[in-house]
């Protein structure tokens, strides 16, 4: 079945630690996105990529980094510079990132700070 | 500036009642797209509908219907004969030519009680 997978489902981070969230899609989509969701808030865009080896900052990129070495994969690293990382992280993809396209989402990763 | 307002934070209904979720948007662009997503307790965002600014026809899909009115900048969502499985947070989102990122409302939490 085609879709978006995210792992792990839950992730625990210690102080000063970098952690990486995985996002893989087999939809053959060019564009991929990372969002952060906090309780009672809408989604906020962290980073997005419309093509391999290229990505752009979203609205809240500070403290995060990404890579896009393969079309299928768009991992997100939460660095120690992100002081409040506890949140629900959602990965999404769309065909080419054009205006009219729908974004489809993965199941999410919940990050908790120990 | 672009904005999406979902004024209803929480709605509680009894099974089989009809319920309408409101969405009001702001944009200066003439070409834009509106979306509704469902987020059940599992967390994954499920795409429900996409509507472009040039198509004001209402849409019905089973128990779900959407009323798009450009005159009032609204894109409301109605569930007819609600069921317990409809319990979720519902998000309305906007994407326009000035800002190709999705602009999200804060969501409406719907509880359907047996």
PDB file of C-alpha atoms in Angstrom:
ATOM      1  CA  UNK A   1       0.000   0.000   0.000  1.00  0.00           C
ATOM      2  CA  UNK A   2       1.185   3.501  -0.798  1.00  0.00           C
ATOM      3  CA  UNK A   3       1.592   5.875   2.084  1.00  0.00           C
ATOM      4  CA  UNK A   4       3.751   7.794   4.509  1.00  0.00           C
ATOM      5  CA  UNK A   5       5.440   6.146   7.461  1.00  0.00           C
ATOM      6  CA  UNK A   6       6.957   7.877  10.450  1.00  0.00           C
ATOM      7  CA  UNK A   7       9.092   6.322  13.127  1.00  0.00           C
ATOM      8  CA  UNK A   8       9.289   5.999  15.984  1.00  0.00           C
ATOM      9  CA  UNK A   9       5.765   6.590  17.259  1.00  0.00           C
ATOM     10  CA  UNK A  10       7.155   7.897  20.560  1.00  0.00           C
ATOM     11  CA  UNK A  11      10.606   9.367  21.123  1.00  0.00           C
ATOM     12  CA  UNK A  12      12.266  10.504  24.313  1.00  0.00           C
ATOM     13  CA  UNK A  13      15.016  13.091  24.358  1.00  0.00           C
ATOM     14  CA  UNK A  14      17.447  13.882  27.120  1.00  0.00           C
ATOM     15  CA  UNK A  15      18.770  17.361  27.744  1.00  0.00           C
ATOM     16  CA  UNK A  16      21.435  18.358  25.234  1.00  0.00           C
ATOM     17  CA  UNK A  17      20.713  15.447  22.948  1.00  0.00           C
ATOM     18  CA  UNK A  18      19.983  15.552  19.221  1.00  0.00           C
ATOM     19  CA  UNK A  19      17.290  13.184  17.997  1.00  0.00           C
ATOM     20  CA  UNK A  20      16.198  12.281  14.480  1.00  0.00           C
ATOM     21  CA  UNK A  21      12.655  11.583  13.356  1.00  0.00           C
ATOM     22  CA  UNK A  22      12.184   9.416  10.303  1.00  0.00           C
ATOM     23  CA  UNK A  23       9.741  10.060   7.457  1.00  0.00           C
ATOM     24  CA  UNK A  24       9.458   7.796   4.428  1.00  0.00           C
ATOM     25  CA  UNK A  25       6.949   7.864   1.574  1.00  0.00           C
ATOM     26  CA  UNK A  26       6.317   5.509  -1.338  1.00  0.00           C
ATOM     27  CA  UNK A  27       3.823   7.738  -3.127  1.00  0.00           C
ATOM     28  CA  UNK A  28       6.457   8.960  -5.603  1.00  0.00           C
ATOM     29  CA  UNK A  29       5.864  12.505  -4.375  1.00  0.00           C
ATOM     30  CA  UNK A  30       8.491  15.171  -4.978  1.00  0.00           C
ATOM     31  CA  UNK A  31       7.473  17.507  -2.144  1.00  0.00           C
ATOM     32  CA  UNK A  32       7.733  16.717   1.550  1.00  0.00           C
ATOM     33  CA  UNK A  33       7.000  18.739   4.678  1.00  0.00           C
ATOM     34  CA  UNK A  34       7.526  18.714   8.434  1.00  0.00           C
ATOM     35  CA  UNK A  35       4.995  20.243  10.812  1.00  0.00           C
ATOM     36  CA  UNK A  36       4.906  20.687  14.554  1.00  0.00           C
ATOM     37  CA  UNK A  37       1.648  20.509  16.499  1.00  0.00           C
ATOM     38  CA  UNK A  38       1.269  21.754  20.060  1.00  0.00           C
ATOM     39  CA  UNK A  39      -1.883  21.237  22.145  1.00  0.00           C
ATOM     40  CA  UNK A  40      -4.664  23.624  21.210  1.00  0.00           C
ATOM     41  CA  UNK A  41      -2.742  25.003  18.277  1.00  0.00           C
ATOM     42  CA  UNK A  42      -2.831  24.527  14.565  1.00  0.00           C
ATOM     43  CA  UNK A  43       0.046  23.025  12.652  1.00  0.00           C
ATOM     44  CA  UNK A  44       3.196  25.064  12.128  1.00  0.00           C
ATOM     45  CA  UNK A  45       5.572  24.429   9.246  1.00  0.00           C
ATOM     46  CA  UNK A  46       9.178  23.614  10.176  1.00  0.00           C
ATOM     47  CA  UNK A  47      10.818  22.760   6.841  1.00  0.00           C
ATOM     48  CA  UNK A  48       9.756  21.723   3.379  1.00  0.00           C
ATOM     49  CA  UNK A  49      11.448  20.276   0.324  1.00  0.00           C
ATOM     50  CA  UNK A  50      10.202  20.319  -3.242  1.00  0.00           C
ATOM     51  CA  UNK A  51      13.021  18.313  -4.755  1.00  0.00           C
ATOM     52  CA  UNK A  52      15.908  16.105  -3.741  1.00  0.00           C
ATOM     53  CA  UNK A  53      18.911  17.955  -2.294  1.00  0.00           C
ATOM     54  CA  UNK A  54      16.911  21.149  -1.777  1.00  0.00           C
ATOM     55  CA  UNK A  55      14.831  22.376   1.161  1.00  0.00           C
ATOM     56  CA  UNK A  56      13.522  25.615   2.622  1.00  0.00           C
ATOM     57  CA  UNK A  57      12.851  26.884   6.111  1.00  0.00           C
ATOM     58  CA  UNK A  58       9.283  27.174   7.258  1.00  0.00           C
ATOM     59  CA  UNK A  59       7.924  29.382  10.006  1.00  0.00           C
ATOM     60  CA  UNK A  60       9.699  27.760  12.969  1.00  0.00           C
ATOM     61  CA  UNK A  61      12.947  26.257  11.638  1.00  0.00           C
ATOM     62  CA  UNK A  62      15.203  27.361  14.509  1.00  0.00           C
ATOM     63  CA  UNK A  63      16.557  24.392  16.427  1.00  0.00           C
ATOM     64  CA  UNK A  64      15.741  21.916  13.650  1.00  0.00           C
ATOM     65  CA  UNK A  65      17.622  20.544  10.649  1.00  0.00           C
ATOM     66  CA  UNK A  66      16.663  18.341   7.705  1.00  0.00           C
ATOM     67  CA  UNK A  67      18.191  16.526   4.772  1.00  0.00           C
ATOM     68  CA  UNK A  68      16.759  15.294   1.494  1.00  0.00           C
ATOM     69  CA  UNK A  69      19.201  12.863  -0.057  1.00  0.00           C
ATOM     70  CA  UNK A  70      16.527  10.570  -1.444  1.00  0.00           C
ATOM     71  CA  UNK A  71      13.125  11.281  -2.902  1.00  0.00           C
ATOM     72  CA  UNK A  72      11.466   8.874  -0.484  1.00  0.00           C
ATOM     73  CA  UNK A  73      13.032  10.150   2.712  1.00  0.00           C
ATOM     74  CA  UNK A  74      12.974  13.442   4.626  1.00  0.00           C
ATOM     75  CA  UNK A  75      14.401  13.002   8.141  1.00  0.00           C
ATOM     76  CA  UNK A  76      14.074  15.753  10.736  1.00  0.00           C
ATOM     77  CA  UNK A  77      16.698  16.302  13.436  1.00  0.00           C
ATOM     78  CA  UNK A  78      15.672  18.089  16.597  1.00  0.00           C
ATOM     79  CA  UNK A  79      18.863  19.637  17.907  1.00  0.00           C
ATOM     80  CA  UNK A  80      19.817  20.620  21.437  1.00  0.00           C
ATOM     81  CA  UNK A  81      19.235  24.235  20.354  1.00  0.00           C
ATOM     82  CA  UNK A  82      15.494  23.575  20.317  1.00  0.00           C
ATOM     83  CA  UNK A  83      14.633  24.480  23.893  1.00  0.00           C
ATOM     84  CA  UNK A  84      11.040  23.329  23.886  1.00  0.00           C
ATOM     85  CA  UNK A  85      10.880  20.258  21.658  1.00  0.00           C
ATOM     86  CA  UNK A  86       7.970  18.463  23.324  1.00  0.00           C
ATOM     87  CA  UNK A  87       5.304  18.260  20.622  1.00  0.00           C
ATOM     88  CA  UNK A  88       3.640  16.061  18.023  1.00  0.00           C
ATOM     89  CA  UNK A  89       5.545  16.031  14.726  1.00  0.00           C
ATOM     90  CA  UNK A  90       3.798  15.329  11.460  1.00  0.00           C
ATOM     91  CA  UNK A  91       5.368  14.628   8.104  1.00  0.00           C
ATOM     92  CA  UNK A  92       3.448  15.215   4.874  1.00  0.00           C
ATOM     93  CA  UNK A  93       3.983  14.924   1.145  1.00  0.00           C
ATOM     94  CA  UNK A  94       2.412  16.196  -2.068  1.00  0.00           C
ATOM     95  CA  UNK A  95       3.033  15.501  -5.728  1.00  0.00           C
ATOM     96  CA  UNK A  96       5.168  18.516  -6.612  1.00  0.00           C
ATOM     97  CA  UNK A  97       4.398  21.180  -4.041  1.00  0.00           C
ATOM     98  CA  UNK A  98       2.198  23.199  -6.365  1.00  0.00           C
ATOM     99  CA  UNK A  99      -0.563  25.464  -5.126  1.00  0.00           C
ATOM    100  CA  UNK A 100      -3.481  23.172  -5.939  1.00  0.00           C
ATOM    101  CA  UNK A 101      -2.054  20.002  -4.491  1.00  0.00           C
ATOM    102  CA  UNK A 102      -3.303  18.190  -1.429  1.00  0.00           C
ATOM    103  CA  UNK A 103      -0.832  17.299   1.291  1.00  0.00           C
ATOM    104  CA  UNK A 104      -1.086  13.801   2.730  1.00  0.00           C
ATOM    105  CA  UNK A 105       0.109  13.070   6.231  1.00  0.00           C
ATOM    106  CA  UNK A 106       1.884  10.323   8.097  1.00  0.00           C
ATOM    107  CA  UNK A 107       0.818   9.002  11.516  1.00  0.00           C
ATOM    108  CA  UNK A 108       3.111  11.328  13.465  1.00  0.00           C
ATOM    109  CA  UNK A 109       5.841  11.056  16.108  1.00  0.00           C
ATOM    110  CA  UNK A 110       5.330  12.259  19.651  1.00  0.00           C
ATOM    111  CA  UNK A 111       8.530  13.695  21.132  1.00  0.00           C
ATOM    112  CA  UNK A 112       8.909  13.967  24.876  1.00  0.00           C
ATOM    113  CA  UNK A 113      11.749  15.452  26.897  1.00  0.00           C
ATOM    114  CA  UNK A 114      13.045  13.483  29.879  1.00  0.00           C
TER     115      UNK A 114
ATOM    116  CA  UNK B   1      -2.510  38.564   5.515  1.00  0.00           C
ATOM    117  CA  UNK B   2      -3.887  35.086   5.292  1.00  0.00           C
ATOM    118  CA  UNK B   3      -5.845  33.717   8.199  1.00  0.00           C
ATOM    119  CA  UNK B   4      -8.216  30.867   9.033  1.00  0.00           C
ATOM    120  CA  UNK B   5     -10.612  31.124  11.958  1.00  0.00           C
ATOM    121  CA  UNK B   6     -12.461  28.213  13.482  1.00  0.00           C
ATOM    122  CA  UNK B   7     -14.458  29.928  16.175  1.00  0.00           C
ATOM    123  CA  UNK B   8     -15.803  26.749  17.754  1.00  0.00           C
ATOM    124  CA  UNK B   9     -13.133  25.250  19.977  1.00  0.00           C
ATOM    125  CA  UNK B  10     -15.205  22.312  21.185  1.00  0.00           C
ATOM    126  CA  UNK B  11     -18.583  20.891  20.195  1.00  0.00           C
ATOM    127  CA  UNK B  12     -20.432  18.088  21.928  1.00  0.00           C
ATOM    128  CA  UNK B  13     -23.448  16.367  20.365  1.00  0.00           C
ATOM    129  CA  UNK B  14     -25.451  13.229  20.861  1.00  0.00           C
ATOM    130  CA  UNK B  15     -25.281  10.532  18.237  1.00  0.00           C
ATOM    131  CA  UNK B  16     -27.583  11.081  15.215  1.00  0.00           C
ATOM    132  CA  UNK B  17     -27.617  14.839  15.640  1.00  0.00           C
ATOM    133  CA  UNK B  18     -26.508  17.022  12.740  1.00  0.00           C
ATOM    134  CA  UNK B  19     -23.540  19.292  13.444  1.00  0.00           C
ATOM    135  CA  UNK B  20     -21.917  22.134  11.517  1.00  0.00           C
ATOM    136  CA  UNK B  21     -18.293  23.169  11.935  1.00  0.00           C
ATOM    137  CA  UNK B  22     -17.565  26.735  10.919  1.00  0.00           C
ATOM    138  CA  UNK B  23     -14.524  27.980   9.001  1.00  0.00           C
ATOM    139  CA  UNK B  24     -13.918  31.609   8.029  1.00  0.00           C
ATOM    140  CA  UNK B  25     -10.884  32.567   6.004  1.00  0.00           C
ATOM    141  CA  UNK B  26      -9.060  35.727   4.946  1.00  0.00           C
ATOM    142  CA  UNK B  27      -7.028  36.189   1.797  1.00  0.00           C
ATOM    143  CA  UNK B  28      -6.457  38.922  -0.761  1.00  0.00           C
ATOM    144  CA  UNK B  29      -5.698  36.484  -3.529  1.00  0.00           C
ATOM    145  CA  UNK B  30      -8.340  35.507  -6.081  1.00  0.00           C
ATOM    146  CA  UNK B  31      -6.906  32.027  -6.548  1.00  0.00           C
ATOM    147  CA  UNK B  32      -6.811  29.912  -3.439  1.00  0.00           C
ATOM    148  CA  UNK B  33      -7.630  26.480  -2.122  1.00  0.00           C
ATOM    149  CA  UNK B  34      -9.456  25.424   1.012  1.00  0.00           C
ATOM    150  CA  UNK B  35      -9.078  22.114   2.781  1.00  0.00           C
ATOM    151  CA  UNK B  36     -10.668  20.153   5.601  1.00  0.00           C
ATOM    152  CA  UNK B  37      -8.766  17.499   7.538  1.00  0.00           C
ATOM    153  CA  UNK B  38      -9.876  15.131  10.300  1.00  0.00           C
ATOM    154  CA  UNK B  39      -7.564  14.213  13.175  1.00  0.00           C
ATOM    155  CA  UNK B  40      -8.885  11.237  15.172  1.00  0.00           C
ATOM    156  CA  UNK B  41      -7.412  10.364  18.570  1.00  0.00           C
ATOM    157  CA  UNK B  42      -4.691   8.313  16.859  1.00  0.00           C
ATOM    158  CA  UNK B  43      -3.208  11.593  15.624  1.00  0.00           C
ATOM    159  CA  UNK B  44      -2.931  11.059  11.890  1.00  0.00           C
ATOM    160  CA  UNK B  45      -4.406  13.831   9.772  1.00  0.00           C
ATOM    161  CA  UNK B  46      -6.898  12.499   7.257  1.00  0.00           C
ATOM    162  CA  UNK B  47      -7.692  14.561   4.177  1.00  0.00           C
ATOM    163  CA  UNK B  48     -11.440  15.140   3.647  1.00  0.00           C
ATOM    164  CA  UNK B  49     -11.888  17.699   0.890  1.00  0.00           C
ATOM    165  CA  UNK B  50     -10.204  20.318  -1.258  1.00  0.00           C
ATOM    166  CA  UNK B  51     -12.097  23.209  -2.859  1.00  0.00           C
ATOM    167  CA  UNK B  52     -10.723  25.887  -5.204  1.00  0.00           C
ATOM    168  CA  UNK B  53     -11.860  29.489  -5.155  1.00  0.00           C
ATOM    169  CA  UNK B  54     -13.555  29.282  -8.555  1.00  0.00           C
ATOM    170  CA  UNK B  55     -15.863  26.449  -7.632  1.00  0.00           C
ATOM    171  CA  UNK B  56     -18.634  27.467  -5.260  1.00  0.00           C
ATOM    172  CA  UNK B  57     -20.690  24.349  -5.712  1.00  0.00           C
ATOM    173  CA  UNK B  58     -21.561  22.640  -2.499  1.00  0.00           C
ATOM    174  CA  UNK B  59     -20.316  19.114  -2.125  1.00  0.00           C
ATOM    175  CA  UNK B  60     -21.830  16.081  -0.485  1.00  0.00           C
ATOM    176  CA  UNK B  61     -20.035  12.876   0.340  1.00  0.00           C
ATOM    177  CA  UNK B  62     -22.179  10.446   2.258  1.00  0.00           C
ATOM    178  CA  UNK B  63     -23.002  12.048   5.614  1.00  0.00           C
ATOM    179  CA  UNK B  64     -20.533  14.858   5.002  1.00  0.00           C
ATOM    180  CA  UNK B  65     -21.337  18.081   3.177  1.00  0.00           C
ATOM    181  CA  UNK B  66     -19.506  21.340   2.624  1.00  0.00           C
ATOM    182  CA  UNK B  67     -20.919  24.810   2.022  1.00  0.00           C
ATOM    183  CA  UNK B  68     -18.530  27.255   0.345  1.00  0.00           C
ATOM    184  CA  UNK B  69     -19.642  30.903   0.250  1.00  0.00           C
ATOM    185  CA  UNK B  70     -17.181  33.452  -1.113  1.00  0.00           C
ATOM    186  CA  UNK B  71     -19.500  36.321  -0.157  1.00  0.00           C
ATOM    187  CA  UNK B  72     -18.947  35.542   3.515  1.00  0.00           C
ATOM    188  CA  UNK B  73     -15.490  33.927   3.141  1.00  0.00           C
ATOM    189  CA  UNK B  74     -16.745  30.771   4.747  1.00  0.00           C
ATOM    190  CA  UNK B  75     -16.265  27.088   4.085  1.00  0.00           C
ATOM    191  CA  UNK B  76     -18.448  25.250   6.582  1.00  0.00           C
ATOM    192  CA  UNK B  77     -18.596  21.525   7.150  1.00  0.00           C
ATOM    193  CA  UNK B  78     -21.744  19.644   8.144  1.00  0.00           C
ATOM    194  CA  UNK B  79     -21.984  16.101   9.429  1.00  0.00           C
ATOM    195  CA  UNK B  80     -25.469  14.642   9.145  1.00  0.00           C
ATOM    196  CA  UNK B  81     -26.625  11.979  11.579  1.00  0.00           C
ATOM    197  CA  UNK B  82     -23.364  12.066  13.494  1.00  0.00           C
ATOM    198  CA  UNK B  83     -21.775   8.872  14.776  1.00  0.00           C
ATOM    199  CA  UNK B  84     -19.344   8.152  17.590  1.00  0.00           C
ATOM    200  CA  UNK B  85     -16.632   7.470  14.990  1.00  0.00           C
ATOM    201  CA  UNK B  86     -16.907  11.104  13.912  1.00  0.00           C
ATOM    202  CA  UNK B  87     -15.338  12.173  17.213  1.00  0.00           C
ATOM    203  CA  UNK B  88     -12.116  13.935  16.257  1.00  0.00           C
ATOM    204  CA  UNK B  89     -10.491  17.307  15.830  1.00  0.00           C
ATOM    205  CA  UNK B  90     -11.329  18.887  12.499  1.00  0.00           C
ATOM    206  CA  UNK B  91      -9.026  21.406  10.847  1.00  0.00           C
ATOM    207  CA  UNK B  92      -9.755  23.885   8.099  1.00  0.00           C
ATOM    208  CA  UNK B  93      -6.789  25.162   6.070  1.00  0.00           C
ATOM    209  CA  UNK B  94      -6.084  27.703   3.307  1.00  0.00           C
ATOM    210  CA  UNK B  95      -3.449  27.867   0.606  1.00  0.00           C
ATOM    211  CA  UNK B  96      -3.165  30.826  -1.774  1.00  0.00           C
ATOM    212  CA  UNK B  97      -0.831  32.124  -4.432  1.00  0.00           C
ATOM    213  CA  UNK B  98       0.845  34.630  -2.136  1.00  0.00           C
ATOM    214  CA  UNK B  99       1.839  31.998   0.349  1.00  0.00           C
ATOM    215  CA  UNK B 100       1.935  28.456  -0.919  1.00  0.00           C
ATOM    216  CA  UNK B 101       2.156  27.078   2.573  1.00  0.00           C
ATOM    217  CA  UNK B 102      -0.957  25.780   4.270  1.00  0.00           C
ATOM    218  CA  UNK B 103      -2.443  28.230   6.757  1.00  0.00           C
ATOM    219  CA  UNK B 104      -4.251  26.302   9.473  1.00  0.00           C
ATOM    220  CA  UNK B 105      -7.121  27.078  11.761  1.00  0.00           C
ATOM    221  CA  UNK B 106      -6.813  26.016  15.394  1.00  0.00           C
ATOM    222  CA  UNK B 107      -9.245  23.160  14.928  1.00  0.00           C
ATOM    223  CA  UNK B 108     -12.639  22.205  16.341  1.00  0.00           C
ATOM    224  CA  UNK B 109     -12.805  19.268  18.703  1.00  0.00           C
ATOM    225  CA  UNK B 110     -16.003  17.303  18.078  1.00  0.00           C
ATOM    226  CA  UNK B 111     -17.281  14.814  20.627  1.00  0.00           C
ATOM    227  CA  UNK B 112     -20.167  12.595  19.546  1.00  0.00           C
ATOM    228  CA  UNK B 113     -21.698  10.873  22.546  1.00  0.00           C
ATOM    229  CA  UNK B 114     -23.741   7.664  22.358  1.00  0.00           C
TER     230      UNK B 114
END
